[in-house]
Short mmCIF file of N, CA and C in Angstrom, two decimals:
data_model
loop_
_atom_site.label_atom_id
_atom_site.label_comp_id
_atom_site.label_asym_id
_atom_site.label_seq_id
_atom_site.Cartn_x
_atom_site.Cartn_y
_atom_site.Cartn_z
N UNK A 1 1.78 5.48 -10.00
CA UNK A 1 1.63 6.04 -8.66
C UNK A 1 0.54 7.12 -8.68
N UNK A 2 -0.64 7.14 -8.15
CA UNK A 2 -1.73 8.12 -7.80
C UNK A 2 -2.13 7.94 -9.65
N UNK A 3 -2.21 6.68 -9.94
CA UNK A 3 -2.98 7.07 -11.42
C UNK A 3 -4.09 6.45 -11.65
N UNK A 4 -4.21 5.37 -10.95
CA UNK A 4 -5.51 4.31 -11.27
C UNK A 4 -6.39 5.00 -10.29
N UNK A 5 -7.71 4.17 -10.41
CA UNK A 5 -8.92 4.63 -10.07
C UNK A 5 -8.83 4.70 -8.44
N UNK A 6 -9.19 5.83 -7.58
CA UNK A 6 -9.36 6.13 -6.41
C UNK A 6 -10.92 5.50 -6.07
N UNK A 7 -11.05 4.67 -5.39
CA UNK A 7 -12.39 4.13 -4.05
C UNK A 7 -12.56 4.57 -2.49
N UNK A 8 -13.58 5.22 -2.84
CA UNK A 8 -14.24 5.60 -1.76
C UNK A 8 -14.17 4.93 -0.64
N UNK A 9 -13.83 4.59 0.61
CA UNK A 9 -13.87 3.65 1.68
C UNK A 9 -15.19 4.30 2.64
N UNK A 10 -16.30 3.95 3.05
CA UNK A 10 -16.84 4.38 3.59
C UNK A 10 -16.92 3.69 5.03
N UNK A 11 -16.20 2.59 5.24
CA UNK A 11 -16.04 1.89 6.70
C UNK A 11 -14.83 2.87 7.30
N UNK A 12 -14.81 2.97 8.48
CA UNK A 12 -14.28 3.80 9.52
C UNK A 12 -12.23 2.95 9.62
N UNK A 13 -13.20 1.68 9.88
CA UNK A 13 -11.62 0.64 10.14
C UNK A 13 -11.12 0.41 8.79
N UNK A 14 -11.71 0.14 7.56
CA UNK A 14 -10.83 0.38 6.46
C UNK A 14 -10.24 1.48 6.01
N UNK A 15 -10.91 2.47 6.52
CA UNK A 15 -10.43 3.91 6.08
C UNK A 15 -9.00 4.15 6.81
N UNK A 16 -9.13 4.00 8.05
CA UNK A 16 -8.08 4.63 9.00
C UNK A 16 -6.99 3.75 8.58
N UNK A 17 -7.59 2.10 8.12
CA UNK A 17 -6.08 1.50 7.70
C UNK A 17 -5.57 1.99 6.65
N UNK A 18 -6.48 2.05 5.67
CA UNK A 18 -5.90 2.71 4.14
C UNK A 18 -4.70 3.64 4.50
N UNK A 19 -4.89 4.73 5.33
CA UNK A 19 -4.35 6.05 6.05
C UNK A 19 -3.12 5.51 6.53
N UNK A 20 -3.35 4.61 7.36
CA UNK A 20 -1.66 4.06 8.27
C UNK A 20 -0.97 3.66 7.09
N UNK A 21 -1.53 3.00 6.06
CA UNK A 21 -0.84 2.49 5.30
C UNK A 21 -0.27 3.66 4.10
N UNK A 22 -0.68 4.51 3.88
CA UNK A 22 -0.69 5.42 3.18
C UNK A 22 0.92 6.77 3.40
N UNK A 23 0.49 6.45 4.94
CA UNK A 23 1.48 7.19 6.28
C UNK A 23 2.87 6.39 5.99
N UNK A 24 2.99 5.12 6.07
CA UNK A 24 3.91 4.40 6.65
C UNK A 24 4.98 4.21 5.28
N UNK A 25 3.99 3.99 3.65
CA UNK A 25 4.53 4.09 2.77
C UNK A 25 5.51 5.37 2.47
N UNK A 26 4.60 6.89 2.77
CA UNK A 26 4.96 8.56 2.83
C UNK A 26 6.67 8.08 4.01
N UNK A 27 6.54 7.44 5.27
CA UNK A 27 7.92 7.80 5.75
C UNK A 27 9.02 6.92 5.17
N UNK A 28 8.46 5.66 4.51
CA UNK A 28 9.27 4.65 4.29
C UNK A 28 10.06 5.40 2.89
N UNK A 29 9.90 5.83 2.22
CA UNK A 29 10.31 6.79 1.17
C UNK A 29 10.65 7.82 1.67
N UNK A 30 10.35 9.12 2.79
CA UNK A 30 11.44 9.65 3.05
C UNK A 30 13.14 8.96 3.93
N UNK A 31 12.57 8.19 4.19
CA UNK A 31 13.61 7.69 5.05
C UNK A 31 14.59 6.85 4.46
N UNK A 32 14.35 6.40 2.97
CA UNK A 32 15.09 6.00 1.69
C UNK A 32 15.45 7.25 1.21
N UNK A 33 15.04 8.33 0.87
CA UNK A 33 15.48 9.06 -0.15
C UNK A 33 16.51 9.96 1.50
N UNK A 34 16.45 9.99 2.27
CA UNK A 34 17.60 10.36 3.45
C UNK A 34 18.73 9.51 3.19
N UNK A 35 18.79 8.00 3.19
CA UNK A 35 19.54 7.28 3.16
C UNK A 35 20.68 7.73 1.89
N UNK A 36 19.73 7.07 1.03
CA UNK A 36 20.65 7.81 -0.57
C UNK A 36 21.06 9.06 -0.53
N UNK A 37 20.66 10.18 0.13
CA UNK A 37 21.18 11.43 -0.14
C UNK A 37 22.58 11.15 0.75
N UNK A 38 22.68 10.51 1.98
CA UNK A 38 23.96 10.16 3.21
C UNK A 38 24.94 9.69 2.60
N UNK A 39 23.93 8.65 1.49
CA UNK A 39 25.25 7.52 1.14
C UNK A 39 25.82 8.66 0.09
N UNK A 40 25.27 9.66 -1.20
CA UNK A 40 25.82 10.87 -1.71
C UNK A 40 27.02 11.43 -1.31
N UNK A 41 26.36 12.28 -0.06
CA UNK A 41 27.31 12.97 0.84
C UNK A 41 28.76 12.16 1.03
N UNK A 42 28.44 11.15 1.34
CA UNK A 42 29.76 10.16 2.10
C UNK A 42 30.61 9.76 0.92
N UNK A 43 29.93 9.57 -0.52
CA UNK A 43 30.78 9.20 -1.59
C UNK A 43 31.96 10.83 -1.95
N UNK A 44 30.82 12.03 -1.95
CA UNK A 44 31.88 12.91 -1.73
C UNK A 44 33.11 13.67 -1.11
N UNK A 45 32.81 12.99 -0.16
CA UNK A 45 33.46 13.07 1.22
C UNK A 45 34.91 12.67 1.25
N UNK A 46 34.48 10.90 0.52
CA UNK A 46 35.60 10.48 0.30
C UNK A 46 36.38 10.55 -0.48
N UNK A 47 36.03 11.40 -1.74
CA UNK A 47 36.32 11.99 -3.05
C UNK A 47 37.19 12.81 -2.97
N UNK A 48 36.67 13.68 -1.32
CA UNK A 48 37.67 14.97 -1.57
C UNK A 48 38.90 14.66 -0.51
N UNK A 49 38.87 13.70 -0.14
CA UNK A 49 40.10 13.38 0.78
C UNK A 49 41.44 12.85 -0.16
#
């Protein structure tokens, strides 16, 4: 992750996609690591009942 060689995009429409794609990966991983922390919470939850 962020280790191989970085390329320059100098087109406008490849760039901005690189970016969405870049974006969409950044929420798709917070919105997993939310999930797992819920499903956490809820295993303790039921732990302490």
């Amino acid at each position: 992750m962020g280790t191989g060689p970085h390329f320059i995009i100098t087109d406008s429409e490849s760039n901005s996609f690189y970016n969405r794609s870049e974006l969409q990966n950044f929420t798709t991983s917070i919105v997993l690591n939310l999930f797992l922390i819920s499903l956490r919470f809820q295993e303790k939850f039921l732990i302490r009942i």
